[in-house]
Amino acid sequence: MYAFRETLNAFRRAPMLTGLSAAMIALSVFLVGVFGVIAHNIRETLRGVESRVEVVAYLRDDALPSAVNAARTDLAALPAVREVRYISREQALQKARAELPEFRTLFGGVENPLPASLEIALHPGQHGPEVVENIAERARVYPFVEDVRYGSEWLDKIFLLRRVAGIATIVLGASFALVAALIIGAAVRMAIYARRDEIAIMRLVGATESFVRRPFLLEGLFTGILGGLTALGATWLVHNVLSRSLFELEWLPETWVAAGLAFAAVLGVLSSAHAVRRHLKEIR
């Protein structure tokens, strides 16, 4: 109760400094939250794109049906492969005419120019560049395979975009977290110097270091929680505004929200602990 009461008194004594500390934590977590929303939606979008990634092996016109069936069996046995579909030349032409109306105009009266192919669909979570490249190389070894395509250029860009979004979130969040830690440290230092006579008396009557430190650690904890809740509300507001004005966005997973609040609380406690350990030595 003493530590809790002293924490409330510290808030009353320096409300502006406490508010500034909470605001910097809120800004740090808010930036992480906003970039987290962006990164999460990018990840979900890319996951949908990745789920449509297929390796297509185009076959020579003289490919024997028995050899093609054997290749289908071999490729379907690979752990990452979900299904191998054989697309005949006629099926390829029908599909092209259905999906590309201009194809009907360009090749309306011309002999079918499309080759037969094997479409290799992959299991969920098996769409990484290395996995897809390995399957494509496996399909190329068959002598009746003329070419293999899987969109290597844009697949690499998808994974690069995902990495950039993740790195930007971490770097910006860490930068503002450092600023928040410095401000919390300054607030704790001012509180320690304001109570230095009281702290000295407590030490003379036998107060332990943990007893002296406890109010300052609670102050950091409450400041971090306040900043985390403020950031959560601001992030939710930005999410709603963007969803209504631009395009629908998914909200953060519950585990991400809990991790953000925990990060804010831990940041407040650690910043206070560092400042207390450093500055209590100066008033001994």
mmCIF file of N, CA and C in Angstrom, residues 165-232:
data_model
loop_
_atom_site.group_PDB
_atom_site.id
_atom_site.type_symbol
_atom_site.label_atom_id
_atom_site.label_comp_id
_atom_site.label_asym_id
_atom_site.label_seq_id
_atom_site.Cartn_x
_atom_site.Cartn_y
_atom_site.Cartn_z
ATOM 1 N N ALA A 165 8.675 -4.742 -44.603
ATOM 2 C CA ALA A 165 7.637 -4.278 -43.677
ATOM 3 C C ALA A 165 7.966 -4.683 -42.247
ATOM 4 N N GLY A 166 8.443 -5.901 -42.051
ATOM 5 C CA GLY A 166 8.801 -6.350 -40.712
ATOM 6 C C GLY A 166 9.971 -5.577 -40.131
ATOM 7 N N ILE A 167 11.002 -5.333 -40.940
ATOM 8 C CA ILE A 167 12.173 -4.611 -40.459
ATOM 9 C C ILE A 167 11.823 -3.158 -40.124
ATOM 10 N N ALA A 168 11.004 -2.522 -40.965
ATOM 11 C CA ALA A 168 10.605 -1.132 -40.702
ATOM 12 C C ALA A 168 9.849 -1.023 -39.387
ATOM 13 N N THR A 169 8.982 -1.982 -39.096
ATOM 14 C CA THR A 169 8.240 -1.979 -37.839
ATOM 15 C C THR A 169 9.173 -2.050 -36.651
ATOM 16 N N ILE A 170 10.152 -2.946 -36.716
ATOM 17 C CA ILE A 170 11.076 -3.133 -35.594
ATOM 18 C C ILE A 170 11.959 -1.909 -35.389
ATOM 19 N N VAL A 171 12.509 -1.360 -36.478
ATOM 20 C CA VAL A 171 13.445 -0.232 -36.367
ATOM 21 C C VAL A 171 12.749 1.009 -35.813
ATOM 22 N N LEU A 172 11.594 1.366 -36.372
ATOM 23 C CA LEU A 172 10.897 2.561 -35.901
ATOM 24 C C LEU A 172 10.419 2.390 -34.465
ATOM 25 N N GLY A 173 9.868 1.215 -34.169
ATOM 26 C CA GLY A 173 9.409 0.976 -32.801
ATOM 27 C C GLY A 173 10.541 1.051 -31.804
ATOM 28 N N ALA A 174 11.690 0.467 -32.133
ATOM 29 C CA ALA A 174 12.840 0.489 -31.230
ATOM 30 C C ALA A 174 13.369 1.905 -31.029
ATOM 31 N N SER A 175 13.349 2.715 -32.088
ATOM 32 C CA SER A 175 13.842 4.093 -31.980
ATOM 33 C C SER A 175 13.004 4.900 -31.003
ATOM 34 N N PHE A 176 11.693 4.822 -31.153
ATOM 35 C CA PHE A 176 10.835 5.590 -30.246
ATOM 36 C C PHE A 176 10.799 4.966 -28.855
ATOM 37 N N ALA A 177 11.011 3.662 -28.757
ATOM 38 C CA ALA A 177 11.104 3.040 -27.432
ATOM 39 C C ALA A 177 12.311 3.569 -26.676
ATOM 40 N N LEU A 178 13.414 3.789 -27.374
ATOM 41 C CA LEU A 178 14.606 4.350 -26.741
ATOM 42 C C LEU A 178 14.339 5.755 -26.223
ATOM 43 N N VAL A 179 13.659 6.571 -27.038
ATOM 44 C CA VAL A 179 13.324 7.932 -26.593
ATOM 45 C C VAL A 179 12.423 7.884 -25.366
ATOM 46 N N ALA A 180 11.440 6.973 -25.386
ATOM 47 C CA ALA A 180 10.540 6.837 -24.246
ATOM 48 C C ALA A 180 11.304 6.431 -22.993
ATOM 49 N N ALA A 181 12.264 5.508 -23.140
ATOM 50 C CA ALA A 181 13.068 5.066 -21.993
ATOM 51 C C ALA A 181 13.863 6.232 -21.405
ATOM 52 N N LEU A 182 14.404 7.090 -22.255
ATOM 53 C CA LEU A 182 15.172 8.245 -21.771
ATOM 54 C C LEU A 182 14.282 9.218 -20.997
ATOM 55 N N ILE A 183 13.072 9.439 -21.495
ATOM 56 C CA ILE A 183 12.170 10.369 -20.810
ATOM 57 C C ILE A 183 11.717 9.791 -19.473
ATOM 58 N N ILE A 184 11.416 8.486 -19.454
ATOM 59 C CA ILE A 184 11.040 7.857 -18.182
ATOM 60 C C ILE A 184 12.192 7.951 -17.192
ATOM 61 N N GLY A 185 13.415 7.726 -17.678
ATOM 62 C CA GLY A 185 14.573 7.838 -16.808
ATOM 63 C C GLY A 185 14.711 9.222 -16.217
ATOM 64 N N ALA A 186 14.453 10.247 -17.053
ATOM 65 C CA ALA A 186 14.528 11.616 -16.549
ATOM 66 C C ALA A 186 13.460 11.880 -15.497
ATOM 67 N N ALA A 187 12.260 11.344 -15.724
ATOM 68 C CA ALA A 187 11.181 11.528 -14.751
ATOM 69 C C ALA A 187 11.518 10.865 -13.429
ATOM 70 N N VAL A 188 12.068 9.647 -13.478
ATOM 71 C CA VAL A 188 12.437 8.943 -12.249
ATOM 72 C C VAL A 188 13.559 9.680 -11.527
ATOM 73 N N ARG A 189 14.518 10.186 -12.285
ATOM 74 C CA ARG A 189 15.639 10.920 -11.664
ATOM 75 C C ARG A 189 15.139 12.158 -10.929
ATOM 76 N N MET A 190 14.227 12.893 -11.549
ATOM 77 C CA MET A 190 13.680 14.068 -10.878
ATOM 78 C C MET A 190 12.929 13.676 -9.612
ATOM 79 N N ALA A 191 12.185 12.559 -9.686
ATOM 80 C CA ALA A 191 11.444 12.123 -8.497
ATOM 81 C C ALA A 191 12.392 11.707 -7.388
ATOM 82 N N ILE A 192 13.496 11.062 -7.739
ATOM 83 C CA ILE A 192 14.472 10.636 -6.734
ATOM 84 C C ILE A 192 15.103 11.846 -6.049
ATOM 85 N N TYR A 193 15.483 12.841 -6.832
ATOM 86 C CA TYR A 193 16.110 14.030 -6.243
ATOM 87 C C TYR A 193 15.109 14.839 -5.426
ATOM 88 N N ALA A 194 13.855 14.822 -5.829
ATOM 89 C CA ALA A 194 12.836 15.540 -5.051
ATOM 90 C C ALA A 194 12.612 14.874 -3.696
ATOM 91 N N ARG A 195 12.859 13.569 -3.603
ATOM 92 C CA ARG A 195 12.610 12.834 -2.364
ATOM 93 C C ARG A 195 13.919 12.352 -1.736
ATOM 94 N N ARG A 196 15.034 12.982 -2.069
ATOM 95 C CA ARG A 196 16.311 12.453 -1.601
ATOM 96 C C ARG A 196 16.438 12.486 -0.076
ATOM 97 N N ASP A 197 15.906 13.530 0.564
ATOM 98 C CA ASP A 197 15.965 13.583 2.024
ATOM 99 C C ASP A 197 15.121 12.467 2.634
ATOM 100 N N GLU A 198 13.940 12.247 2.078
ATOM 101 C CA GLU A 198 13.068 11.184 2.579
ATOM 102 C C GLU A 198 13.716 9.813 2.386
ATOM 103 N N ILE A 199 14.348 9.614 1.231
ATOM 104 C CA ILE A 199 15.013 8.335 0.962
ATOM 105 C C ILE A 199 16.166 8.116 1.924
ATOM 106 N N ALA A 200 16.932 9.174 2.207
ATOM 107 C CA ALA A 200 18.055 9.056 3.142
ATOM 108 C C ALA A 200 17.563 8.673 4.532
ATOM 109 N N ILE A 201 16.444 9.254 4.982
ATOM 110 C CA ILE A 201 15.885 8.930 6.299
ATOM 111 C C ILE A 201 15.419 7.469 6.333
ATOM 112 N N MET A 202 14.766 7.030 5.256
ATOM 113 C CA MET A 202 14.301 5.641 5.196
ATOM 114 C C MET A 202 15.475 4.678 5.294
ATOM 115 N N ARG A 203 16.572 5.031 4.674
ATOM 116 C CA ARG A 203 17.753 4.168 4.757
ATOM 117 C C ARG A 203 18.318 4.130 6.175
ATOM 118 N N LEU A 204 18.277 5.282 6.851
ATOM 119 C CA LEU A 204 18.816 5.340 8.214
ATOM 120 C C LEU A 204 18.013 4.462 9.162
ATOM 121 N N VAL A 205 16.700 4.356 8.923
ATOM 122 C CA VAL A 205 15.854 3.552 9.826
ATOM 123 C C VAL A 205 15.756 2.101 9.363
ATOM 124 N N GLY A 206 16.539 1.729 8.334
ATOM 125 C CA GLY A 206 16.627 0.315 7.963
ATOM 126 C C GLY A 206 15.826 -0.112 6.747
ATOM 127 N N ALA A 207 15.334 0.837 5.945
ATOM 128 C CA ALA A 207 14.581 0.459 4.739
ATOM 129 C C ALA A 207 15.516 -0.222 3.738
ATOM 130 N N THR A 208 15.049 -1.302 3.145
ATOM 131 C CA THR A 208 15.863 -2.032 2.168
ATOM 132 C C THR A 208 15.824 -1.326 0.814
ATOM 133 N N GLU A 209 16.756 -1.718 -0.056
ATOM 134 C CA GLU A 209 16.799 -1.144 -1.400
ATOM 135 C C GLU A 209 15.509 -1.446 -2.171
ATOM 136 N N SER A 210 15.004 -2.660 -2.011
ATOM 137 C CA SER A 210 13.782 -3.023 -2.731
ATOM 138 C C SER A 210 12.594 -2.189 -2.260
ATOM 139 N N PHE A 211 12.554 -1.875 -0.943
ATOM 140 C CA PHE A 211 11.464 -1.050 -0.419
ATOM 141 C C PHE A 211 11.520 0.354 -1.011
ATOM 142 N N VAL A 212 12.733 0.902 -1.139
ATOM 143 C CA VAL A 212 12.899 2.237 -1.706
ATOM 144 C C VAL A 212 12.564 2.242 -3.194
ATOM 145 N N ARG A 213 12.965 1.199 -3.888
ATOM 146 C CA ARG A 213 12.775 1.163 -5.339
ATOM 147 C C ARG A 213 11.333 0.895 -5.750
ATOM 148 N N ARG A 214 10.592 0.201 -4.919
ATOM 149 C CA ARG A 214 9.284 -0.296 -5.337
ATOM 150 C C ARG A 214 8.344 0.783 -5.881
ATOM 151 N N PRO A 215 8.206 1.952 -5.224
ATOM 152 C CA PRO A 215 7.291 2.959 -5.793
ATOM 153 C C PRO A 215 7.701 3.426 -7.189
ATOM 154 N N PHE A 216 9.009 3.535 -7.419
ATOM 155 C CA PHE A 216 9.469 3.992 -8.729
ATOM 156 C C PHE A 216 9.198 2.930 -9.816
ATOM 157 N N LEU A 217 9.348 1.672 -9.443
ATOM 158 C CA LEU A 217 9.051 0.604 -10.409
ATOM 159 C C LEU A 217 7.560 0.558 -10.725
ATOM 160 N N LEU A 218 6.734 0.752 -9.704
ATOM 161 C CA LEU A 218 5.289 0.800 -9.955
ATOM 162 C C LEU A 218 4.924 1.987 -10.832
ATOM 163 N N GLU A 219 5.601 3.102 -10.590
ATOM 164 C CA GLU A 219 5.360 4.280 -11.423
ATOM 165 C C GLU A 219 5.683 3.981 -12.888
ATOM 166 N N GLY A 220 6.806 3.302 -13.131
ATOM 167 C CA GLY A 220 7.142 2.919 -14.501
ATOM 168 C C GLY A 220 6.154 1.949 -15.089
ATOM 169 N N LEU A 221 5.687 0.991 -14.258
ATOM 170 C CA LEU A 221 4.706 0.011 -14.746
ATOM 171 C C LEU A 221 3.411 0.694 -15.158
ATOM 172 N N PHE A 222 2.882 1.567 -14.287
ATOM 173 C CA PHE A 222 1.623 2.244 -14.596
ATOM 174 C C PHE A 222 1.769 3.199 -15.783
ATOM 175 N N THR A 223 2.922 3.837 -15.871
ATOM 176 C CA THR A 223 3.171 4.714 -17.022
ATOM 177 C C THR A 223 3.182 3.909 -18.314
ATOM 178 N N GLY A 224 3.837 2.742 -18.283
ATOM 179 C CA GLY A 224 3.871 1.888 -19.470
ATOM 180 C C GLY A 224 2.490 1.389 -19.853
ATOM 181 N N ILE A 225 1.704 0.968 -18.860
ATOM 182 C CA ILE A 225 0.348 0.478 -19.151
ATOM 183 C C ILE A 225 -0.508 1.595 -19.726
ATOM 184 N N LEU A 226 -0.393 2.790 -19.128
ATOM 185 C CA LEU A 226 -1.160 3.937 -19.640
ATOM 186 C C LEU A 226 -0.775 4.236 -21.086
ATOM 187 N N GLY A 227 0.538 4.232 -21.366
ATOM 188 C CA GLY A 227 0.979 4.473 -22.737
ATOM 189 C C GLY A 227 0.519 3.384 -23.685
ATOM 190 N N GLY A 228 0.548 2.131 -23.235
ATOM 191 C CA GLY A 228 0.111 1.029 -24.087
ATOM 192 C C GLY A 228 -1.370 1.111 -24.414
ATOM 193 N N LEU A 229 -2.195 1.436 -23.417
ATOM 194 C CA LEU A 229 -3.636 1.556 -23.663
ATOM 195 C C LEU A 229 -3.939 2.732 -24.591
ATOM 196 N N THR A 230 -3.205 3.836 -24.400
ATOM 197 C CA THR A 230 -3.385 4.988 -25.295
ATOM 198 C C THR A 230 -3.021 4.620 -26.735
ATOM 199 N N ALA A 231 -1.906 3.913 -26.891
ATOM 200 C CA ALA A 231 -1.477 3.497 -28.228
ATOM 201 C C ALA A 231 -2.486 2.542 -28.857
ATOM 202 N N LEU A 232 -3.042 1.638 -28.038
ATOM 203 C CA LEU A 232 -4.031 0.689 -28.559
ATOM 204 C C LEU A 232 -5.263 1.421 -29.086
#
